[in-house]
Amino acid sequence: MDHSHLAANWADIRRRVDEACRAAGRDPSEVAILPVSKTFGPEVVREAVALGLHRFGENKVQEIRDKSGLLADCGIAWVMIGHLQTNKARDVARLASEVQSLDRPELAEALHRRLTMEGRAIDVLVQVKTSREESKYGLPPAALPAFLDSLRQYDTLRVRGLMTLAIHTDDPAEVRACFRQLRELRDAAIDRGHDIPRLSMGMSGDFPLAIAEGATEVRIGTAIFGRRPYPDAYYWPEGGTPAP
Ligand SMILES: *Cc1c(COP(=O)(O)O)cnc(C)c1O
């Protein structure tokens, strides 16, 4: 397959992110792009590496396992952004550089145990449910303060910030409210002494709103790699897909 469009897509999304930063009165250097390579094969990821990309978001542990094996020579940092079952903690502890979908105490415990065995520590973001949709994973906002406090016991988990998926709707005000809530939760946590500057929020369809609300990182799949060969229902099996 010809993936020469990757370079053009990458340049285009970086330009659009920079534009959104300027529109929000922010410096483009404050907002990173995490390319989301889920469903795309190792040959596509290899082309993205050739463009200078070295961090990739994946939604399923199985895909990290398959691709990391085939791309071991590329020095890729794999970032887990999808719902993570506790029994997959072992592979994540071995293969991921970061987990953005930490959303419950049992998962923290399981990751810590496996990371300890591997002798590793990783960066983590806590995924918060800012949408009222039943289907979205994430910690309820009210549970965040106690959860952040409890994570202090795990020296293998470097908590760096928060992550969310906004509600799937055409109403920009509702989407923006999700992003705003995440920023406010982060600011409150910083006031309580947690060093968690990062906000991972915004995807191909809604990143300008996320940047306006303070995203430090946007997770971009479709706008870089094109439409996915699988429907999003495959990734959000309980329905309720995020904006396109
Ligand atoms: C797939 C996915 C993205 C990227 O979505 P696009 O709309 O393709 O940019 C971002 N975050 C998570 C958690 C995802 O699963």
XYZ file of C-alpha atoms and ligand atoms in Angstrom:
259
model
C 0.000 0.000 0.000
C 1.173 3.532 -0.694
C 1.444 5.598 2.466
C 3.074 8.685 1.013
C 0.009 10.542 2.286
C 1.411 10.056 5.808
C 3.968 12.838 5.431
C 1.351 15.239 4.106
C -1.149 14.276 6.813
C 1.471 14.712 9.507
C 2.489 18.153 8.258
C -1.165 19.123 7.973
C -2.186 18.057 11.476
C 0.869 19.726 13.023
C -0.115 22.925 11.198
C -3.735 22.653 12.384
C -2.628 22.010 15.962
C -0.308 25.015 15.808
C -3.168 27.104 14.440
C -5.469 25.985 17.263
C -2.746 26.954 19.740
C -2.433 30.427 18.291
C -6.211 30.842 18.252
C -6.205 29.944 21.948
C -3.322 32.293 22.713
C -1.013 29.383 23.500
C 2.499 28.534 22.356
C 2.480 25.557 19.927
C 5.432 24.070 21.795
C 3.063 23.433 24.721
C 0.971 20.889 22.808
C 2.330 17.503 21.753
C 0.685 15.173 19.259
C 0.424 11.494 20.140
C -0.069 9.564 16.892
C -2.611 6.763 17.428
C -1.656 3.824 15.231
C -4.351 1.340 16.288
C -5.488 -1.044 13.507
C -2.601 0.018 11.248
C 0.097 -2.548 10.662
C 3.813 -2.463 11.376
C 4.670 -1.350 7.853
C 2.594 1.807 8.290
C 4.095 2.520 11.708
C 7.545 2.056 10.195
C 6.773 4.780 7.668
C 5.679 7.056 10.478
C 8.962 6.342 12.257
C 10.746 7.439 9.091
C 8.981 10.788 9.468
C 10.570 11.160 12.883
C 7.700 9.895 15.045
C 8.709 7.729 17.986
C 5.722 7.581 20.336
C 2.551 5.779 19.313
C -0.763 5.310 21.085
C -2.457 1.914 20.973
C -5.813 0.796 22.255
C -5.211 -2.905 22.714
C -2.399 -4.735 24.451
C -2.400 -7.369 21.719
C -1.511 -4.768 19.102
C 1.346 -3.409 21.203
C 2.611 -6.952 21.594
C 2.437 -7.744 17.875
C 3.873 -4.468 16.615
C 6.573 -4.069 19.247
C 7.950 -7.463 18.274
C 8.106 -6.582 14.593
C 9.407 -3.054 15.175
C 11.931 -3.784 17.904
C 14.632 -1.982 15.909
C 12.699 1.322 15.815
C 13.057 2.463 19.432
C 9.347 3.159 19.728
C 7.700 4.285 22.965
C 4.305 2.537 23.093
C 1.564 4.363 24.926
C -1.460 2.417 26.142
C -4.596 4.539 25.739
C -7.342 1.898 25.736
C -9.291 0.101 28.417
C -6.909 -2.234 30.168
C -7.905 -5.503 31.777
C -6.008 -6.358 34.928
C -4.857 -9.668 33.479
C -3.013 -7.783 30.716
C -0.860 -5.858 33.181
C 2.084 -8.162 32.620
C 2.449 -7.346 28.914
C 1.968 -3.662 29.558
C 4.629 -3.724 32.272
C 7.032 -5.327 29.808
C 6.244 -3.374 26.662
C 4.623 0.007 27.299
C 6.454 3.207 28.108
C 3.319 4.808 29.441
C -0.302 4.106 30.351
C -2.912 6.849 29.908
C -5.904 4.695 30.824
C -5.277 4.078 34.513
C -8.786 4.215 35.918
C -9.110 2.018 38.999
C -7.286 0.815 42.111
C -7.048 -2.855 41.062
C -5.312 -1.864 37.844
C -2.799 0.329 39.692
C -2.068 -2.546 42.050
C -1.661 -5.047 39.183
C 0.598 -2.728 37.185
C 2.719 -1.997 40.238
C 3.164 -5.672 40.969
C 4.218 -6.483 37.398
C 6.425 -3.412 37.041
C 8.186 -4.323 40.258
C 8.926 -7.767 38.825
C 10.260 -6.133 35.644
C 12.292 -3.613 37.624
C 10.667 -0.763 35.687
C 8.766 2.437 36.371
C 6.474 4.108 33.822
C 4.606 7.357 33.371
C 0.859 7.123 33.892
C -2.103 9.393 33.354
C -5.347 8.841 35.203
C -8.314 8.481 32.851
C -11.311 10.387 34.135
C -14.854 9.973 32.917
C -15.972 13.484 32.058
C -18.820 12.336 29.841
C -22.194 11.233 31.119
C -22.274 8.459 28.501
C -22.643 5.063 30.132
C -20.151 3.465 27.792
C -17.086 5.534 28.588
C -14.423 4.096 30.797
C -12.704 6.237 33.347
C -12.665 7.108 37.000
C -15.652 9.107 38.259
C -14.457 12.683 38.895
C -15.500 12.541 42.547
C -13.163 9.606 43.119
C -10.098 11.373 41.715
C -8.677 13.019 44.869
C -8.594 9.803 46.898
C -7.291 7.830 43.921
C -4.418 10.252 43.330
C -3.516 10.092 47.008
C -3.534 6.287 46.929
C -1.188 6.206 43.926
C 1.554 7.779 46.052
C 2.242 4.329 47.500
C 3.438 2.988 44.112
C 6.986 3.992 43.231
C 6.662 2.255 39.835
C 3.877 4.578 38.678
C 4.946 8.139 37.917
C 1.648 9.988 37.797
C 2.022 12.834 35.309
C -1.485 14.023 34.548
C -5.022 13.228 33.448
C -6.649 11.858 30.311
C -10.226 11.878 29.048
C -12.484 11.116 26.104
C -15.083 13.803 25.526
C -18.728 13.065 24.962
C -19.670 12.074 21.416
C -21.977 14.819 20.235
C -22.216 17.574 17.639
C -22.646 20.212 20.334
C -19.242 21.874 20.797
C -20.320 23.366 24.129
C -20.894 19.909 25.591
C -17.598 18.596 24.245
C -15.763 21.606 25.582
C -17.359 21.169 29.006
C -15.711 17.734 29.263
C -12.294 19.206 28.512
C -12.865 22.090 30.894
C -13.789 19.689 33.675
C -10.559 17.755 33.188
C -8.518 20.952 33.389
C -10.314 22.027 36.560
C -9.745 18.621 38.143
C -6.053 18.873 37.311
C -5.759 22.388 38.698
C -7.449 21.321 41.932
C -5.096 18.342 42.230
C -2.071 20.582 41.662
C -3.363 22.825 44.455
C -3.409 19.766 46.695
C 0.262 19.111 45.948
C 0.145 16.611 43.071
C 2.693 17.231 40.335
C 0.420 16.403 37.401
C 0.860 19.011 34.637
C -0.247 16.893 31.680
C -3.705 16.895 30.093
C -4.203 14.313 27.331
C -7.427 15.295 25.629
C -8.687 15.888 22.107
C -8.780 13.627 19.045
C -9.015 14.179 15.272
C -12.568 15.492 15.519
C -12.372 17.728 18.568
C -8.754 18.736 19.248
C -9.187 22.524 18.769
C -11.663 22.589 21.666
C -9.294 20.553 23.817
C -6.415 22.902 23.028
C -8.592 25.884 23.922
C -9.189 24.232 27.309
C -5.524 23.537 27.987
C -4.638 20.168 26.439
C -0.907 19.484 26.624
C -1.277 16.494 24.334
C -3.798 15.528 21.645
C -4.261 11.913 20.549
C -4.599 11.811 16.781
C -5.396 8.717 14.734
C -7.609 9.302 11.705
C -6.114 12.657 10.697
C -2.671 11.056 10.406
C -3.277 7.484 9.304
C -6.627 7.781 7.569
C -9.868 5.964 8.251
C -9.533 2.799 10.249
C -10.311 -0.570 8.709
C -12.452 -1.461 11.753
C -15.444 0.441 13.074
C -14.875 2.235 16.369
C -17.381 -0.116 17.989
C -14.518 -2.603 17.968
C -12.644 -0.367 20.384
C -15.541 0.839 22.479
C -17.398 -2.457 22.585
C -20.124 -1.088 24.789
C -21.041 1.508 22.191
C -20.752 5.290 22.338
C -17.869 6.161 20.054
C -15.958 9.392 20.499
C -16.202 12.122 17.867
C -15.167 10.911 14.377
C -8.663 5.906 18.591
C -8.411 6.797 19.742
C -7.998 8.124 19.539
C -7.795 8.742 18.170
O -9.020 8.913 17.530
P -9.118 9.685 16.122
O -10.516 10.195 16.127
O -8.895 8.663 15.075
O -8.112 10.753 16.103
C -7.755 8.892 20.666
N -7.907 8.407 21.924
C -8.292 7.144 22.144
C -8.440 6.671 23.538
C -8.570 6.299 21.074
O -8.951 5.053 21.310
